[in-house]
Amino acid sequence: MKLFEFLGYYNYWVFAILLMIGFYAVIAKANLIKKLIGLSIFQSAVFLMYISMDKVEGGTAPIIKPGVVDQLYSNPLPQVLILTAIVVGVSTLALGLAIVVRIKERYGTIEENEILDAD
Amino acid sequence: MTIVFAIFLLTMLVITAVAIVQSSNLFVSVMLTSIFSLLMSTNFFVLDAADVALTEAAVGAGITTVIFLSALALTATQEKPNRSGRGIALIVVGLTASLIIYATFDKPRLGDPDAPVHQHVAPYYLDNTMEQMGFPNVVTAVLSSYRGYDTLGEVFVVFAACIGVLFILDARTGTGPKYVTRKMTGLRHHLIPQVVGRILVPFIVLFGLYVQFHGEYGPGGGFQAGAIIATAFILYSLLEGEQAALRAVPRSAQLGLVICGALMFGMVGVLCMIMGGEFLDYSVLMENPVTARQIGIIVIEAGVGMAVCGAMLSIFHAFAARSAEDTDEAV
């Protein structure tokens, strides 16, 4: 029982580690595309945290079964928030990539330090 | 058993993320992000979020990868080594990670039914959806009715991002002589992808339409359907080339989809106000409030689907057209 209680936090630990892996890519890498990849890992980590919160033990996906009375359902609210956030995430990521493409055309490089040197 | 599977998936996620950041070949990184998304989507499914898993699989593993790849084609596929500031970054990241992990011990355990998140509005949604909406998928009900304002906002963010990409990449809607004379691109000469892809495209569109119109009864809805239908058209343009894809769905049609979709959503809200209700309160649209809500939801879900599909296609074609223009100039 003790072990299972401990494993109940595993999702949140993975969230913390993924968040920091993404953050590391954003701050330590000079390549702009790598930074954006890091940003999307960061974003996915936040999604994982929200979806971990929606789980109810013994519950199922929040699609009501008519006629079944004592069925537990997981929380639909975090799912709605993340569902829309994923689609918004890809649109904003594309915006970032478009800016990177223009930077490449203007400066001939996508390494941050070389861009700073060129300025 | 599920818990062992969940732990395996989560560990795989961490390993993939480390590999993505470690690899200095950007192509490898991007392909790994696709695998990362697929693992993430399986994880969402294990955590009872069927709708989210569907979205992540279509958007994360499909569209994001293609957009990343088309951006790589325009920039560089190799990352230059850069070691400066690595030590201090590792220290910052390590400290923050341990702080967050320390903080997680105050959180309710996974699956705890007494967690604060399950106490507030969620029971209301679960108890009343069947009665007020007349369909079983609570996620769709919350998305399109109870929290319709949020969704309207998100659709307009997608719309704005799409317009932003088109402006930044200077994609033109016209079909100039450049587009007519251009050589065939795509996987024309690869027989197996060609044959398999041709067979798959109509079925992907069909599945997308099913997800769109069955969203009230099973996992699905406008966001997922828009993304799935967009992947079908992106697959088509990868196989047949930009040119053929633009003939099938011209730029103006893609932009029209985005604009009509977003407007349709907004107009339903305004119509509700004209009929004497509040903004996005569908119950005033007809005599029977349940039927009225169902009709309102079907219309706005269609709007969401059109907007998302159009936005994804416009973004993809903006990147793809730019690479075609560049190669033209090089030749």
GROMACS .gro file of C-alpha atoms in nm, chain A residues 30-117:
model
   88
   30ALA     CA    1   2.173   2.827  -2.902
   31ASN     CA    2   1.988   2.673  -3.197
   32LEU     CA    3   1.651   2.843  -3.238
   33ILE     CA    4   1.470   2.531  -3.365
   34LYS     CA    5   1.605   2.335  -3.069
   35LYS     CA    6   1.470   2.606  -2.841
   36LEU     CA    7   1.126   2.568  -2.997
   37ILE     CA    8   1.143   2.189  -2.959
   38GLY     CA    9   1.230   2.250  -2.593
   39LEU     CA   10   0.934   2.483  -2.563
   40SER     CA   11   0.700   2.217  -2.699
   41ILE     CA   12   0.835   1.961  -2.449
   42PHE     CA   13   0.775   2.219  -2.176
   43GLN     CA   14   0.421   2.263  -2.302
   44SER     CA   15   0.357   1.886  -2.315
   45ALA     CA   16   0.476   1.859  -1.954
   46VAL     CA   17   0.209   2.108  -1.848
   47PHE     CA   18  -0.051   1.909  -2.043
   48LEU     CA   19   0.058   1.595  -1.859
   49MET     CA   20   0.014   1.767  -1.523
   50TYR     CA   21  -0.340   1.882  -1.604
   51ILE     CA   22  -0.445   1.543  -1.738
   52SER     CA   23  -0.293   1.369  -1.434
   53MET     CA   24  -0.519   1.582  -1.216
   54ASP     CA   25  -0.835   1.469  -1.395
   55LYS     CA   26  -0.797   1.101  -1.305
   56VAL     CA   27  -1.035   0.958  -1.049
   57GLU     CA   28  -0.955   0.616  -0.912
   58GLY     CA   29  -1.195   0.358  -1.056
   59GLY     CA   30  -1.330   0.620  -1.294
   60THR     CA   31  -1.362   0.605  -1.668
   61ALA     CA   32  -1.364   0.854  -1.956
   62PRO     CA   33  -1.635   1.120  -1.898
   63ILE     CA   34  -1.886   0.984  -2.148
   64ILE     CA   35  -2.203   0.908  -1.955
   65LYS     CA   36  -2.336   0.554  -1.983
   66PRO     CA   37  -2.716   0.582  -1.981
   67GLY     CA   38  -2.879   0.360  -1.726
   68VAL     CA   39  -2.562   0.295  -1.525
   69VAL     CA   40  -2.605   0.470  -1.191
   70ASP     CA   41  -2.297   0.425  -0.973
   71GLN     CA   42  -2.027   0.472  -1.236
   72LEU     CA   43  -1.742   0.708  -1.146
   73TYR     CA   44  -1.620   0.941  -1.418
   74SER     CA   45  -1.293   1.130  -1.446
   75ASN     CA   46  -1.302   1.508  -1.438
   76PRO     CA   47  -1.393   1.654  -1.779
   77LEU     CA   48  -1.275   2.009  -1.708
   78PRO     CA   49  -0.892   1.967  -1.734
   79GLN     CA   50  -0.952   1.762  -2.049
   80VAL     CA   51  -1.140   2.046  -2.215
   81LEU     CA   52  -0.871   2.298  -2.124
   82ILE     CA   53  -0.590   2.080  -2.261
   83LEU     CA   54  -0.783   1.970  -2.571
   84THR     CA   55  -0.802   2.330  -2.691
   85ALA     CA   56  -0.452   2.412  -2.564
   86ILE     CA   57  -0.297   2.140  -2.786
   87VAL     CA   58  -0.443   2.293  -3.102
   88VAL     CA   59  -0.352   2.647  -2.995
   89GLY     CA   60  -0.004   2.512  -2.911
   90VAL     CA   61   0.062   2.390  -3.263
   91SER     CA   62  -0.059   2.720  -3.414
   92THR     CA   63   0.169   2.930  -3.194
   93LEU     CA   64   0.456   2.690  -3.258
   94ALA     CA   65   0.408   2.743  -3.631
   95LEU     CA   66   0.422   3.118  -3.572
   96GLY     CA   67   0.755   3.074  -3.391
   97LEU     CA   68   0.891   2.855  -3.672
   98ALA     CA   69   0.783   3.114  -3.930
   99ILE     CA   70   0.986   3.378  -3.745
  100VAL     CA   71   1.286   3.139  -3.734
  101VAL     CA   72   1.257   3.086  -4.111
  102ARG     CA   73   1.265   3.462  -4.167
  103ILE     CA   74   1.566   3.497  -3.933
  104LYS     CA   75   1.746   3.229  -4.132
  105GLU     CA   76   1.679   3.418  -4.456
  106ARG     CA   77   1.795   3.748  -4.310
  107TYR     CA   78   2.102   3.632  -4.115
  108GLY     CA   79   2.192   3.305  -4.286
  109THR     CA   80   2.203   3.121  -3.954
  110ILE     CA   81   1.972   3.001  -3.677
  111GLU     CA   82   2.236   2.991  -3.402
  112GLU     CA   83   2.161   3.256  -3.144
  113ASN     CA   84   2.524   3.357  -3.077
  114GLU     CA   85   2.600   3.403  -3.448
  115ILE     CA   86   2.289   3.619  -3.487
  116LEU     CA   87   2.401   3.833  -3.193
  117ASP     CA   88   2.750   3.863  -3.348
   0.00000   0.00000   0.00000
